[in-house]
Amino acid sequence: MNFSKLGKILMRLTQPLGWLTIQIRHNINHIFSPRKTILWLVVFTSLLLSGCVKYDVGVNFHHSNSGELVQHIKLGEQLTSFSGDYVYAWLDSIENRTRKLEGKVRRISQEELIVTIPFSNGQELQTKFNDFFNSHNNQKVAATNSEADAELPKIESNLLLFQNNFLLLVRNRLIYDLDLRSLALIASKGNVIADPGAILNLEFSLNTPWGANNIQLTENAVEPEKQGNQLLWRLQPGELNHIEVVFWLPSPLGIGALLIVLFVWGGLYVRYNFMPDPRVQFTPQSTATEP
């Protein structure tokens, strides 16, 4: 078994959303040298026995012009013990990217944080989501280390949101594709030698005021769990994850315009049906003439 390649894939297993830096890559290549095969095989096995990365991504809509992208990241002791300095540096980079997108970070502990990024419309959500999970910093690192990345699996993440305005309501169609097929650890004979799901616990949730309808048009569509108005998908490492939903949101602009029209119409109705005609009320009385 090529443990150098296994080390590279392990690095990708902890980088499904554009995570770690090039320093981790060199560190892992050094760790998985043939002379340390037995020792790090034991370490690697212990990582597989219990999940070491929990990453929850949630999209919360209040209405068509208000919402927030929430991420809850929690790292297990196994991962922080394995390469703690680099992992903490990665968490710091997440904080920097969040602030660039006008978001907030709540650091619960060294290994756990909650990220909140607001958005005001569907296009802004799409832009911020894809910018965050396909950061330009990672692209620059990859560009300067093309040879080192030649054998590394590629992971693609893309979210699309289509909105149609029907005056009072907005129809939304959300499509999210996350390709994690390259995370499966494959031996030289083509057999899966480890389950990446044992390392990664990835979830995606959608919260809307009136709930959403899941659409399963493809074989790789993920079946969600419904919890009230929330849909929760447990993403599968090693597979192509496809999410597609349709949901309706109230339109504040349309509702506001309707209220203004009703207010004006109500004022006119009351004025001309329950109050004296101003033309009669303010007509000057003719003065009486003496004979």
mmCIF file of N, CA and C in Angstrom, residues 34-169:
data_model
loop_
_atom_site.group_PDB
_atom_site.id
_atom_site.type_symbol
_atom_site.label_atom_id
_atom_site.label_comp_id
_atom_site.label_asym_id
_atom_site.label_seq_id
_atom_site.Cartn_x
_atom_site.Cartn_y
_atom_site.Cartn_z
ATOM 1 N N PRO A 34 7.661 5.388 4.871
ATOM 2 C CA PRO A 34 7.645 3.940 5.034
ATOM 3 C C PRO A 34 8.213 3.482 6.365
ATOM 4 N N ARG A 35 9.152 4.226 6.948
ATOM 5 C CA ARG A 35 9.766 3.796 8.197
ATOM 6 C C ARG A 35 8.805 3.885 9.373
ATOM 7 N N LYS A 36 7.706 4.664 9.206
ATOM 8 C CA LYS A 36 6.755 4.829 10.303
ATOM 9 C C LYS A 36 5.403 4.206 9.961
ATOM 10 N N THR A 37 5.417 3.232 9.056
ATOM 11 C CA THR A 37 4.182 2.654 8.552
ATOM 12 C C THR A 37 3.313 2.075 9.654
ATOM 13 N N ILE A 38 3.871 1.213 10.486
ATOM 14 C CA ILE A 38 3.080 0.523 11.501
ATOM 15 C C ILE A 38 2.509 1.503 12.517
ATOM 16 N N LEU A 39 3.363 2.444 12.974
ATOM 17 C CA LEU A 39 2.915 3.396 13.974
ATOM 18 C C LEU A 39 1.733 4.210 13.473
ATOM 19 N N TRP A 40 1.852 4.780 12.256
ATOM 20 C CA TRP A 40 0.794 5.658 11.776
ATOM 21 C C TRP A 40 -0.398 4.903 11.220
ATOM 22 N N LEU A 41 -0.226 3.624 10.914
ATOM 23 C CA LEU A 41 -1.377 2.813 10.561
ATOM 24 C C LEU A 41 -2.276 2.641 11.775
ATOM 25 N N VAL A 42 -1.677 2.490 12.951
ATOM 26 C CA VAL A 42 -2.448 2.413 14.193
ATOM 27 C C VAL A 42 -3.162 3.730 14.456
ATOM 28 N N VAL A 43 -2.444 4.841 14.253
ATOM 29 C CA VAL A 43 -3.060 6.155 14.449
ATOM 30 C C VAL A 43 -4.215 6.358 13.489
ATOM 31 N N PHE A 44 -3.999 5.992 12.233
ATOM 32 C CA PHE A 44 -5.024 6.157 11.214
ATOM 33 C C PHE A 44 -6.254 5.308 11.544
ATOM 34 N N THR A 45 -6.035 4.084 12.025
ATOM 35 C CA THR A 45 -7.141 3.211 12.392
ATOM 36 C C THR A 45 -7.943 3.807 13.543
ATOM 37 N N SER A 46 -7.245 4.395 14.519
ATOM 38 C CA SER A 46 -7.949 5.006 15.645
ATOM 39 C C SER A 46 -8.808 6.178 15.202
ATOM 40 N N LEU A 47 -8.351 6.894 14.164
ATOM 41 C CA LEU A 47 -9.154 7.996 13.640
ATOM 42 C C LEU A 47 -10.431 7.475 13.007
ATOM 43 N N LEU A 48 -10.344 6.322 12.352
ATOM 44 C CA LEU A 48 -11.503 5.768 11.681
ATOM 45 C C LEU A 48 -12.545 5.245 12.668
ATOM 46 N N LEU A 49 -12.122 4.865 13.847
ATOM 47 C CA LEU A 49 -13.033 4.263 14.802
ATOM 48 C C LEU A 49 -14.022 5.269 15.371
ATOM 49 N N SER A 50 -13.713 6.518 15.345
ATOM 50 C CA SER A 50 -14.633 7.538 15.858
ATOM 51 C C SER A 50 -14.463 8.812 15.047
ATOM 52 N N GLY A 51 -15.612 9.455 14.710
ATOM 53 C CA GLY A 51 -15.557 10.649 13.887
ATOM 54 C C GLY A 51 -14.733 11.749 14.518
ATOM 55 N N CYS A 52 -13.943 12.435 13.697
ATOM 56 C CA CYS A 52 -13.089 13.483 14.252
ATOM 57 C C CYS A 52 -13.418 14.853 13.683
ATOM 58 N N VAL A 53 -14.325 14.936 12.711
ATOM 59 C CA VAL A 53 -14.733 16.228 12.156
ATOM 60 C C VAL A 53 -16.252 16.254 12.029
ATOM 61 N N LYS A 54 -16.885 17.214 12.683
ATOM 62 C CA LYS A 54 -18.328 17.410 12.540
ATOM 63 C C LYS A 54 -18.559 18.780 11.928
ATOM 64 N N TYR A 55 -19.187 18.799 10.769
ATOM 65 C CA TYR A 55 -19.377 20.049 10.028
ATOM 66 C C TYR A 55 -20.842 20.133 9.613
ATOM 67 N N ASP A 56 -21.567 21.056 10.249
ATOM 68 C CA ASP A 56 -22.976 21.266 9.940
ATOM 69 C C ASP A 56 -23.146 22.607 9.232
ATOM 70 N N VAL A 57 -23.808 22.591 8.087
ATOM 71 C CA VAL A 57 -24.082 23.807 7.322
ATOM 72 C C VAL A 57 -25.593 23.984 7.236
ATOM 73 N N GLY A 58 -26.085 25.149 7.637
ATOM 74 C CA GLY A 58 -27.514 25.419 7.589
ATOM 75 C C GLY A 58 -27.815 26.720 6.872
ATOM 76 N N VAL A 59 -28.860 26.698 6.036
ATOM 77 C CA VAL A 59 -29.348 27.899 5.357
ATOM 78 C C VAL A 59 -30.710 28.228 5.950
ATOM 79 N N ASN A 60 -30.810 29.378 6.602
ATOM 80 C CA ASN A 60 -32.043 29.794 7.281
ATOM 81 C C ASN A 60 -32.650 30.995 6.558
ATOM 82 N N PHE A 61 -33.875 30.830 6.056
ATOM 83 C CA PHE A 61 -34.597 31.915 5.396
ATOM 84 C C PHE A 61 -35.650 32.467 6.352
ATOM 85 N N HIS A 62 -35.668 33.804 6.514
ATOM 86 C CA HIS A 62 -36.750 34.464 7.239
ATOM 87 C C HIS A 62 -37.848 34.870 6.257
ATOM 88 N N HIS A 63 -37.454 35.460 5.164
ATOM 89 C CA HIS A 63 -38.323 35.736 4.024
ATOM 90 C C HIS A 63 -37.414 35.892 2.813
ATOM 91 N N SER A 64 -37.956 36.315 1.681
ATOM 92 C CA SER A 64 -37.174 36.327 0.448
ATOM 93 C C SER A 64 -36.007 37.299 0.481
ATOM 94 N N ASN A 65 -36.039 38.280 1.378
ATOM 95 C CA ASN A 65 -34.978 39.289 1.438
ATOM 96 C C ASN A 65 -34.214 39.260 2.748
ATOM 97 N N SER A 66 -34.229 38.131 3.437
ATOM 98 C CA SER A 66 -33.510 38.051 4.707
ATOM 99 C C SER A 66 -33.236 36.596 5.057
ATOM 100 N N GLY A 67 -32.014 36.350 5.486
ATOM 101 C CA GLY A 67 -31.639 35.002 5.896
ATOM 102 C C GLY A 67 -30.210 34.981 6.378
ATOM 103 N N GLU A 68 -29.749 33.790 6.753
ATOM 104 C CA GLU A 68 -28.384 33.656 7.236
ATOM 105 C C GLU A 68 -27.855 32.256 6.938
ATOM 106 N N LEU A 69 -26.565 32.215 6.683
ATOM 107 C CA LEU A 69 -25.849 30.962 6.487
ATOM 108 C C LEU A 69 -25.119 30.645 7.786
ATOM 109 N N VAL A 70 -25.454 29.511 8.392
ATOM 110 C CA VAL A 70 -24.903 29.149 9.693
ATOM 111 C C VAL A 70 -24.068 27.875 9.552
ATOM 112 N N GLN A 71 -22.870 27.906 10.118
ATOM 113 C CA GLN A 71 -21.998 26.739 10.102
ATOM 114 C C GLN A 71 -21.530 26.427 11.520
ATOM 115 N N HIS A 72 -21.640 25.165 11.874
ATOM 116 C CA HIS A 72 -21.193 24.700 13.179
ATOM 117 C C HIS A 72 -20.084 23.679 12.945
ATOM 118 N N ILE A 73 -18.888 24.022 13.381
ATOM 119 C CA ILE A 73 -17.717 23.184 13.149
ATOM 120 C C ILE A 73 -17.170 22.714 14.482
ATOM 121 N N LYS A 74 -17.001 21.401 14.598
ATOM 122 C CA LYS A 74 -16.455 20.830 15.828
ATOM 123 C C LYS A 74 -15.447 19.747 15.472
ATOM 124 N N LEU A 75 -14.226 19.905 15.976
ATOM 125 C CA LEU A 75 -13.151 18.958 15.696
ATOM 126 C C LEU A 75 -12.929 18.049 16.894
ATOM 127 N N GLY A 76 -12.742 16.771 16.608
ATOM 128 C CA GLY A 76 -12.490 15.815 17.666
ATOM 129 C C GLY A 76 -11.067 15.882 18.185
ATOM 130 N N GLU A 77 -10.865 15.283 19.342
ATOM 131 C CA GLU A 77 -9.531 15.297 19.948
ATOM 132 C C GLU A 77 -8.521 14.553 19.089
ATOM 133 N N GLN A 78 -9.003 13.550 18.331
ATOM 134 C CA GLN A 78 -8.065 12.781 17.509
ATOM 135 C C GLN A 78 -7.385 13.655 16.470
ATOM 136 N N LEU A 79 -8.189 14.509 15.823
ATOM 137 C CA LEU A 79 -7.627 15.348 14.762
ATOM 138 C C LEU A 79 -6.715 16.420 15.334
ATOM 139 N N THR A 80 -7.137 17.061 16.422
ATOM 140 C CA THR A 80 -6.309 18.117 17.004
ATOM 141 C C THR A 80 -5.012 17.563 17.570
ATOM 142 N N SER A 81 -5.041 16.336 18.056
ATOM 143 C CA SER A 81 -3.808 15.714 18.544
ATOM 144 C C SER A 81 -2.897 15.351 17.390
ATOM 145 N N PHE A 82 -3.508 15.027 16.250
ATOM 146 C CA PHE A 82 -2.737 14.596 15.087
ATOM 147 C C PHE A 82 -1.969 15.758 14.460
ATOM 148 N N SER A 83 -2.624 16.902 14.288
ATOM 149 C CA SER A 83 -1.962 18.076 13.697
ATOM 150 C C SER A 83 -2.647 19.336 14.215
ATOM 151 N N GLY A 84 -2.573 19.533 15.549
ATOM 152 C CA GLY A 84 -3.311 20.603 16.189
ATOM 153 C C GLY A 84 -2.958 21.990 15.715
ATOM 154 N N ASP A 85 -1.666 22.307 15.582
ATOM 155 C CA ASP A 85 -1.259 23.656 15.205
ATOM 156 C C ASP A 85 -1.840 24.056 13.859
ATOM 157 N N TYR A 86 -1.797 23.135 12.898
ATOM 158 C CA TYR A 86 -2.288 23.456 11.564
ATOM 159 C C TYR A 86 -3.811 23.556 11.536
ATOM 160 N N VAL A 87 -4.473 22.692 12.314
ATOM 161 C CA VAL A 87 -5.932 22.744 12.370
ATOM 162 C C VAL A 87 -6.407 24.049 12.994
ATOM 163 N N TYR A 88 -5.744 24.494 14.053
ATOM 164 C CA TYR A 88 -6.117 25.759 14.674
ATOM 165 C C TYR A 88 -5.876 26.923 13.708
ATOM 166 N N ALA A 89 -4.830 26.825 12.924
ATOM 167 C CA ALA A 89 -4.576 27.856 11.911
ATOM 168 C C ALA A 89 -5.691 27.863 10.870
ATOM 169 N N TRP A 90 -6.196 26.667 10.532
ATOM 170 C CA TRP A 90 -7.305 26.589 9.578
ATOM 171 C C TRP A 90 -8.562 27.231 10.163
ATOM 172 N N LEU A 91 -8.836 26.986 11.444
ATOM 173 C CA LEU A 91 -9.993 27.618 12.080
ATOM 174 C C LEU A 91 -9.851 29.137 12.091
ATOM 175 N N ASP A 92 -8.639 29.623 12.298
ATOM 176 C CA ASP A 92 -8.403 31.069 12.242
ATOM 177 C C ASP A 92 -8.681 31.605 10.839
ATOM 178 N N SER A 93 -8.327 30.827 9.819
ATOM 179 C CA SER A 93 -8.583 31.274 8.445
ATOM 180 C C SER A 93 -10.077 31.330 8.160
ATOM 181 N N ILE A 94 -10.848 30.435 8.792
ATOM 182 C CA ILE A 94 -12.299 30.466 8.636
ATOM 183 C C ILE A 94 -12.857 31.767 9.218
ATOM 184 N N GLU A 95 -12.335 32.169 10.357
ATOM 185 C CA GLU A 95 -12.770 33.430 10.965
ATOM 186 C C GLU A 95 -12.476 34.600 10.029
ATOM 187 N N ASN A 96 -11.308 34.616 9.407
ATOM 188 C CA ASN A 96 -10.952 35.711 8.506
ATOM 189 C C ASN A 96 -11.871 35.743 7.291
ATOM 190 N N ARG A 97 -12.151 34.576 6.711
ATOM 191 C CA ARG A 97 -13.034 34.522 5.547
ATOM 192 C C ARG A 97 -14.446 34.954 5.919
ATOM 193 N N THR A 98 -14.883 34.596 7.118
ATOM 194 C CA THR A 98 -16.227 34.962 7.564
ATOM 195 C C THR A 98 -16.364 36.474 7.679
ATOM 196 N N ARG A 99 -15.380 37.117 8.261
ATOM 197 C CA ARG A 99 -15.446 38.578 8.425
ATOM 198 C C ARG A 99 -15.401 39.293 7.080
ATOM 199 N N LYS A 100 -14.687 38.725 6.113
ATOM 200 C CA LYS A 100 -14.657 39.333 4.778
ATOM 201 C C LYS A 100 -16.040 39.295 4.123
ATOM 202 N N LEU A 101 -16.838 38.324 4.520
ATOM 203 C CA LEU A 101 -18.187 38.206 3.975
ATOM 204 C C LEU A 101 -19.226 38.837 4.899
ATOM 205 N N GLU A 102 -18.755 39.708 5.815
ATOM 206 C CA GLU A 102 -19.613 40.453 6.728
ATOM 207 C C GLU A 102 -20.356 39.532 7.695
ATOM 208 N N GLY A 103 -19.695 38.440 8.073
ATOM 209 C CA GLY A 103 -20.297 37.509 9.002
ATOM 210 C C GLY A 103 -19.707 37.629 10.400
ATOM 211 N N LYS A 104 -20.222 36.804 11.304
ATOM 212 C CA LYS A 104 -19.778 36.793 12.688
ATOM 213 C C LYS A 104 -19.356 35.375 13.077
ATOM 214 N N VAL A 105 -18.392 35.308 14.007
ATOM 215 C CA VAL A 105 -17.887 34.027 14.486
ATOM 216 C C VAL A 105 -18.002 33.985 15.999
ATOM 217 N N ARG A 106 -18.579 32.909 16.491
ATOM 218 C CA ARG A 106 -18.633 32.687 17.948
ATOM 219 C C ARG A 106 -17.764 31.486 18.273
ATOM 220 N N ARG A 107 -16.671 31.726 18.932
ATOM 221 C CA ARG A 107 -15.710 30.674 19.255
ATOM 222 C C ARG A 107 -16.109 30.029 20.580
ATOM 223 N N ILE A 108 -16.658 28.840 20.536
ATOM 224 C CA ILE A 108 -17.088 28.145 21.733
ATOM 225 C C ILE A 108 -15.888 27.586 22.486
ATOM 226 N N SER A 109 -14.926 27.039 21.765
ATOM 227 C CA SER A 109 -13.693 26.515 22.342
ATOM 228 C C SER A 109 -12.631 26.538 21.259
ATOM 229 N N GLN A 110 -11.459 26.034 21.569
ATOM 230 C CA GLN A 110 -10.401 25.982 20.561
ATOM 231 C C GLN A 110 -10.776 25.088 19.402
ATOM 232 N N GLU A 111 -11.583 24.067 19.676
ATOM 233 C CA GLU A 111 -11.923 23.091 18.647
ATOM 234 C C GLU A 111 -13.327 23.275 18.078
ATOM 235 N N GLU A 112 -14.074 24.267 18.543
ATOM 236 C CA GLU A 112 -15.470 24.405 18.118
ATOM 237 C C GLU A 112 -15.824 25.865 17.904
ATOM 238 N N LEU A 113 -16.512 26.132 16.800
ATOM 239 C CA LEU A 113 -16.962 27.496 16.525
ATOM 240 C C LEU A 113 -18.250 27.472 15.720
ATOM 241 N N ILE A 114 -18.969 28.588 15.771
ATOM 242 C CA ILE A 114 -20.201 28.768 15.007
ATOM 243 C C ILE A 114 -20.059 30.012 14.150
ATOM 244 N N VAL A 115 -20.284 29.851 12.857
ATOM 245 C CA VAL A 115 -20.149 30.931 11.885
ATOM 246 C C VAL A 115 -21.537 31.348 11.410
ATOM 247 N N THR A 116 -21.794 32.647 11.372
ATOM 248 C CA THR A 116 -23.071 33.170 10.888
ATOM 249 C C THR A 116 -22.795 34.236 9.836
ATOM 250 N N ILE A 117 -23.288 34.017 8.622
ATOM 251 C CA ILE A 117 -23.096 34.951 7.511
ATOM 252 C C ILE A 117 -24.473 35.366 6.984
ATOM 253 N N PRO A 118 -24.847 36.639 7.120
ATOM 254 C CA PRO A 118 -26.173 37.079 6.660
ATOM 255 C C PRO A 118 -26.209 37.273 5.148
ATOM 256 N N PHE A 119 -27.421 37.181 4.603
ATOM 257 C CA PHE A 119 -27.632 37.508 3.182
ATOM 258 C C PHE A 119 -28.993 38.171 3.052
ATOM 259 N N SER A 120 -29.126 39.024 2.037
ATOM 260 C CA SER A 120 -30.345 39.810 1.863
ATOM 261 C C SER A 120 -31.198 39.358 0.681
ATOM 262 N N ASN A 121 -30.678 38.456 -0.139
ATOM 263 C CA ASN A 121 -31.456 37.922 -1.257
ATOM 264 C C ASN A 121 -30.805 36.624 -1.743
ATOM 265 N N GLY A 122 -31.472 35.963 -2.665
ATOM 266 C CA GLY A 122 -30.976 34.680 -3.145
ATOM 267 C C GLY A 122 -29.641 34.765 -3.852
ATOM 268 N N GLN A 123 -29.437 35.808 -4.652
ATOM 269 C CA GLN A 123 -28.182 35.950 -5.373
ATOM 270 C C GLN A 123 -27.023 36.147 -4.414
ATOM 271 N N GLU A 124 -27.239 36.904 -3.336
ATOM 272 C CA GLU A 124 -26.182 37.119 -2.358
ATOM 273 C C GLU A 124 -25.854 35.821 -1.619
ATOM 274 N N LEU A 125 -26.881 35.027 -1.317
ATOM 275 C CA LEU A 125 -26.630 33.725 -0.684
ATOM 276 C C LEU A 125 -25.771 32.855 -1.588
ATOM 277 N N GLN A 126 -26.137 32.773 -2.848
ATOM 278 C CA GLN A 126 -25.388 31.942 -3.795
ATOM 279 C C GLN A 126 -23.941 32.395 -3.891
ATOM 280 N N THR A 127 -23.721 33.700 -3.979
ATOM 281 C CA THR A 127 -22.369 34.225 -4.113
ATOM 282 C C THR A 127 -21.537 33.970 -2.866
ATOM 283 N N LYS A 128 -22.092 34.288 -1.694
ATOM 284 C CA LYS A 128 -21.346 34.119 -0.446
ATOM 285 C C LYS A 128 -21.074 32.651 -0.150
ATOM 286 N N PHE A 129 -22.048 31.799 -0.410
ATOM 287 C CA PHE A 129 -21.874 30.365 -0.142
ATOM 288 C C PHE A 129 -20.740 29.802 -0.985
ATOM 289 N N ASN A 130 -20.774 30.069 -2.274
ATOM 290 C CA ASN A 130 -19.747 29.518 -3.157
ATOM 291 C C ASN A 130 -18.386 30.166 -2.927
ATOM 292 N N ASP A 131 -18.373 31.451 -2.572
ATOM 293 C CA ASP A 131 -17.093 32.101 -2.266
ATOM 294 C C ASP A 131 -16.463 31.507 -1.014
ATOM 295 N N PHE A 132 -17.274 31.210 -0.022
ATOM 296 C CA PHE A 132 -16.739 30.685 1.230
ATOM 297 C C PHE A 132 -16.167 29.283 1.044
ATOM 298 N N PHE A 133 -16.896 28.425 0.354
ATOM 299 C CA PHE A 133 -16.473 27.036 0.237
ATOM 300 C C PHE A 133 -15.544 26.795 -0.947
ATOM 301 N N ASN A 134 -15.281 27.808 -1.729
ATOM 302 C CA ASN A 134 -14.278 27.716 -2.793
ATOM 303 C C ASN A 134 -13.399 28.953 -2.688
ATOM 304 N N SER A 135 -12.740 29.081 -1.549
ATOM 305 C CA SER A 135 -12.009 30.306 -1.248
ATOM 306 C C SER A 135 -10.885 30.528 -2.238
ATOM 307 N N HIS A 136 -10.613 31.798 -2.539
ATOM 308 C CA HIS A 136 -9.531 32.156 -3.465
ATOM 309 C C HIS A 136 -8.169 31.799 -2.875
ATOM 310 N N ASN A 137 -8.077 31.783 -1.551
ATOM 311 C CA ASN A 137 -6.803 31.417 -0.938
ATOM 312 C C ASN A 137 -6.421 29.988 -1.271
ATOM 313 N N ASN A 138 -7.412 29.098 -1.242
ATOM 314 C CA ASN A 138 -7.129 27.712 -1.559
ATOM 315 C C ASN A 138 -6.755 27.555 -3.025
ATOM 316 N N GLN A 139 -7.357 28.372 -3.895
ATOM 317 C CA GLN A 139 -7.024 28.303 -5.306
ATOM 318 C C GLN A 139 -5.594 28.739 -5.547
ATOM 319 N N LYS A 140 -5.145 29.785 -4.821
ATOM 320 C CA LYS A 140 -3.766 30.228 -4.978
ATOM 321 C C LYS A 140 -2.781 29.180 -4.493
ATOM 322 N N VAL A 141 -3.122 28.531 -3.373
ATOM 323 C CA VAL A 141 -2.243 27.482 -2.869
ATOM 324 C C VAL A 141 -2.139 26.352 -3.857
ATOM 325 N N ALA A 142 -3.284 25.967 -4.432
ATOM 326 C CA ALA A 142 -3.273 24.868 -5.388
ATOM 327 C C ALA A 142 -2.486 25.235 -6.637
ATOM 328 N N ALA A 143 -2.573 26.502 -7.048
ATOM 329 C CA ALA A 143 -1.872 26.925 -8.251
ATOM 330 C C ALA A 143 -0.365 26.870 -8.080
ATOM 331 N N THR A 144 0.124 27.147 -6.890
ATOM 332 C CA THR A 144 1.558 27.162 -6.658
ATOM 333 C C THR A 144 2.107 25.792 -6.297
ATOM 334 N N ASN A 145 1.220 24.820 -6.169
ATOM 335 C CA ASN A 145 1.669 23.486 -5.800
ATOM 336 C C ASN A 145 0.961 22.443 -6.655
ATOM 337 N N SER A 146 0.953 22.671 -7.960
ATOM 338 C CA SER A 146 0.244 21.785 -8.867
ATOM 339 C C SER A 146 0.820 20.384 -8.865
ATOM 340 N N GLU A 147 2.126 20.265 -8.730
ATOM 341 C CA GLU A 147 2.732 18.950 -8.729
ATOM 342 C C GLU A 147 2.343 18.162 -7.488
ATOM 343 N N ALA A 148 2.311 18.845 -6.332
ATOM 344 C CA ALA A 148 1.941 18.157 -5.099
ATOM 345 C C ALA A 148 0.488 17.737 -5.119
ATOM 346 N N ASP A 149 -0.364 18.478 -5.848
ATOM 347 C CA ASP A 149 -1.786 18.180 -5.892
ATOM 348 C C ASP A 149 -2.157 17.258 -7.040
ATOM 349 N N ALA A 150 -1.194 16.836 -7.817
ATOM 350 C CA ALA A 150 -1.499 16.067 -9.017
ATOM 351 C C ALA A 150 -2.280 14.803 -8.687
ATOM 352 N N GLU A 151 -1.936 14.160 -7.564
ATOM 353 C CA GLU A 151 -2.576 12.910 -7.221
ATOM 354 C C GLU A 151 -3.678 13.081 -6.179
ATOM 355 N N LEU A 152 -3.942 14.316 -5.747
ATOM 356 C CA LEU A 152 -4.942 14.535 -4.722
ATOM 357 C C LEU A 152 -6.342 14.558 -5.334
ATOM 358 N N PRO A 153 -7.321 14.000 -4.639
ATOM 359 C CA PRO A 153 -8.681 14.003 -5.168
ATOM 360 C C PRO A 153 -9.269 15.399 -5.189
ATOM 361 N N LYS A 154 -10.105 15.668 -6.181
ATOM 362 C CA LYS A 154 -10.743 16.968 -6.309
ATOM 363 C C LYS A 154 -12.151 16.900 -5.733
ATOM 364 N N ILE A 155 -12.534 17.943 -5.023
ATOM 365 C CA ILE A 155 -13.847 18.029 -4.405
ATOM 366 C C ILE A 155 -14.529 19.290 -4.913
ATOM 367 N N GLU A 156 -15.725 19.134 -5.446
ATOM 368 C CA GLU A 156 -16.452 20.252 -6.018
ATOM 369 C C GLU A 156 -17.709 20.521 -5.208
ATOM 370 N N SER A 157 -17.922 21.803 -4.893
ATOM 371 C CA SER A 157 -19.095 22.242 -4.142
ATOM 372 C C SER A 157 -19.725 23.414 -4.881
ATOM 373 N N ASN A 158 -21.026 23.314 -5.137
ATOM 374 C CA ASN A 158 -21.686 24.385 -5.886
ATOM 375 C C ASN A 158 -23.151 24.475 -5.478
ATOM 376 N N LEU A 159 -23.587 25.701 -5.154
ATOM 377 C CA LEU A 159 -24.976 25.944 -4.781
ATOM 378 C C LEU A 159 -25.599 26.924 -5.763
ATOM 379 N N LEU A 160 -26.809 26.619 -6.215
ATOM 380 C CA LEU A 160 -27.557 27.483 -7.117
ATOM 381 C C LEU A 160 -28.932 27.745 -6.517
ATOM 382 N N LEU A 161 -29.419 28.978 -6.685
ATOM 383 C CA LEU A 161 -30.746 29.334 -6.191
ATOM 384 C C LEU A 161 -31.460 30.151 -7.259
ATOM 385 N N PHE A 162 -32.606 29.631 -7.725
ATOM 386 C CA PHE A 162 -33.412 30.306 -8.738
ATOM 387 C C PHE A 162 -34.691 30.814 -8.063
ATOM 388 N N GLN A 163 -35.012 32.097 -8.278
ATOM 389 C CA GLN A 163 -36.170 32.714 -7.640
ATOM 390 C C GLN A 163 -37.100 33.310 -8.692
ATOM 391 N N ASN A 164 -38.406 33.086 -8.509
ATOM 392 C CA ASN A 164 -39.437 33.656 -9.366
ATOM 393 C C ASN A 164 -40.430 34.405 -8.494
ATOM 394 N N ASN A 165 -40.620 35.695 -8.805
ATOM 395 C CA ASN A 165 -41.475 36.558 -7.989
ATOM 396 C C ASN A 165 -42.906 36.520 -8.511
ATOM 397 N N PHE A 166 -43.849 36.204 -7.602
ATOM 398 C CA PHE A 166 -45.275 36.200 -7.931
ATOM 399 C C PHE A 166 -46.002 37.237 -7.063
ATOM 400 N N LEU A 167 -45.486 38.439 -7.021
ATOM 401 C CA LEU A 167 -46.023 39.584 -6.296
ATOM 402 C C LEU A 167 -45.955 39.375 -4.783
ATOM 403 N N LEU A 168 -46.867 38.565 -4.221
ATOM 404 C CA LEU A 168 -46.881 38.377 -2.773
ATOM 405 C C LEU A 168 -45.971 37.242 -2.319
ATOM 406 N N LEU A 169 -45.652 36.334 -3.220
ATOM 407 C CA LEU A 169 -44.842 35.161 -2.883
ATOM 408 C C LEU A 169 -43.682 35.038 -3.848
#
